[in-house]
Amino acid sequence: MSFDLSSRLAERRAAHLYRQRPLLETPQGVNVMVDGEPLLAFCSNDYLGLANHPQVTEAFAEGARRWGAGGGASHLVVGHSTPHHELEEALAEFTGRPRALLLSSGYMANLGTVTALVGQGGTVLEDRLNHASLLDAGLLSGARFSRYLHNDVASLQSRLAKAEGDTLVVTDGVFSMDGDLAELPAICDTARTHGAWVMVDDAHGFGCLGKTGGGIVEHFGLGLNDVPVLIGTLGKAFGTAGAFVAGSDDLVESLIQFARPYIYTTSQPPAVACATLRSLQLLREEGWRREHLGSLIARFRQGVSAIGLQLMDSSTPIQPIVVGSSARALALSAALRERGILVTAIRPPTVPRGTSRLRVTLCAEHSHADIDRLLEALQQAVASLPESHD
Ligand SMILES: *Cc1c(COP(=O)(O)O)cnc(C)c1O
C-alpha cells in the first residue's frame, strides 16, 4: 500500500482542474508584475485599494517599530496586546455591536465560531454556495448539517421546520464566487420565527456595501437582534489580514472560552492590528472609494452585456462572467493574459460543475480607461476562441 500521488495529480490535470500559483513580484495592486509579465489585474479582493496604501503601510511599519514583529503567544496566555484590544473596540463601534473579537483569519473565525456555538444535538443550516470555510465548519461541528438552496427562503424554512436543538443559520453576506447579496431581511425573519440564530460572513461586503462601508447589515439596516453573529474578514477591503466576530458580550466571552481556533493559536502580529486601525479609518471616511467602485461596476456591466457575455446578478465589485466548461474558462483567461490582462478562471470544486467562470473583481484603484481596456480585451479574447459546444 502506498500513496499514488502522481496519478491523483495526473487525473486533476486531465480534468483541467490543476491549480498553479501565479508569482506576484510587486505589491498587491491593479498594475502588477506576475511571473515576469506586467499585467493589469482584475482578480484581487483588495476592493478599496488599501493593501498597499501608503498610510496603511506606514501604520504597519510604525506598529512594528513600537510593538515588534510577532505576537509571541496566544491571546489567553500573553499575546493579547494593546493594538489588538484597540482594534476590537474600534470594530465593535464600527459595527454597532457591543463587542468584537479579533482572530487571525476568516477561515479560523468561521471554524471557531460555528464549532463553539453548536455541536451534537444542534443544527447548522447553510446556503449551499457558502464559502468553503463555513461548509467545513458546519461539517466539523458535529451538529446536524444541511445545505439549503441558494438564497431560497422557502428551502431554508422547510429545513428550519425539521431542525432540532440550538439552530444556527449561516450565510455569506456577499457570495464570494457570484457577487450577489444574501436575501438577509427575509432570512432573518424566517430564522427568528423558528427561534434560530443567524450568522453572516460578510467578508466581501465590509468596505463595499453600506453608506460607511458597514457591509450588508448596514445596507439592509439590520441590528444585533436580526444578525446576532456577524463575521468580517480583514484581508479583503481592509487590505490587511485577520478577521473579527461582532456580537453580544456573551457571544464574545463564549468564543474566548470555547473557540479552539481562537484559543490554540498565536495572536496576529500587533503591527497588523495597527495597520488595520488605519485602514478602518480610511474605509469609513473615504466614501469616494465606494462611489468610484460603483461607477466602475456600472461601466463594466454595460460594456459586457454589449459584447453578449453572460454576467451574474451582482451589484458588487465581484463580477463573474460564466463561461461553462473549465477548459473554456482557462482558454479565455489565457487569451486575456496574452493581451496583458490578469483575470483568474474559477473552476470546480470552488464552483459547481458547468459553471466555470472568469471571476472579474474591480478595485477603487482602477480607472475607467482600465475598464475599457478590459472590455476590449474580452471582446478580442472571445473572438479568438472556437465556438463553445458545452
Ligand atoms: C476569503 C473568505 C474567507 C476567509 O478569510 P481569510 O481571512 O482569507 O481566511 C471566509 N469567508 C469568505 C466568504 C471569504 O470570502
Tab-separated table of C-alpha atoms and ligand atoms in Angstrom, residues 45 104-108 110 130-131 133-134 172-174 176 201-204 233-236 241-243 359, ligand 1:
chain	number	residue	atom	x	y	z
A	45	ASN	CA	-10.009	41.089	-3.188
A	104	SER	CA	-6.016	35.600	12.765
A	105	SER	CA	-8.003	34.661	9.662
A	106	GLY	CA	-11.510	34.411	8.317
A	107	TYR	CA	-11.152	30.678	7.958
A	108	MET	CA	-10.409	30.395	11.663
A	110	ASN	CA	-15.722	30.720	10.827
A	130	ASN	CA	-21.411	29.391	1.223
A	131	HIS	CA	-17.646	29.838	1.417
A	133	SER	CA	-14.659	27.663	5.451
A	134	LEU	CA	-18.308	27.848	6.527
A	172	ASP	CA	-22.297	34.599	3.195
A	173	GLY	CA	-23.345	38.268	3.058
A	174	VAL	CA	-21.993	38.712	-0.456
A	176	SER	CA	-17.761	35.202	-2.968
A	201	ASP	CA	-19.969	36.062	6.975
A	202	ASP	CA	-19.636	39.410	5.257
A	203	ALA	CA	-16.065	39.003	4.025
A	204	HIS	CA	-16.861	40.753	0.728
A	233	THR	CA	-12.507	39.495	7.327
A	234	LEU	CA	-9.668	41.999	7.182
A	235	GLY	CA	-7.753	40.616	4.193
A	236	LYS	CA	-10.209	41.914	1.603
A	241	ALA	CA	-5.084	40.387	7.460
A	242	GLY	CA	-7.217	38.719	10.096
A	243	ALA	CA	-10.917	38.618	10.853
A	359	ARG	CA	-14.053	35.994	-11.753
B	1	LIG	C1	-11.917	34.961	1.997
B	1	LIG	C2	-13.083	34.457	2.750
B	1	LIG	C3	-12.916	33.848	3.991
B	1	LIG	C4	-11.565	33.533	4.549
B	1	LIG	O1	-10.980	34.663	5.093
B	1	LIG	P1	-9.402	34.656	5.314
B	1	LIG	O2	-9.168	35.776	6.253
B	1	LIG	O3	-8.807	34.873	3.976
B	1	LIG	O4	-9.056	33.323	5.894
B	1	LIG	C5	-14.043	33.494	4.693
B	1	LIG	N1	-15.276	33.700	4.186
B	1	LIG	C6	-15.472	34.254	2.977
B	1	LIG	C7	-16.854	34.445	2.464
B	1	LIG	C8	-14.378	34.641	2.216
B	1	LIG	O5	-14.560	35.162	1.016
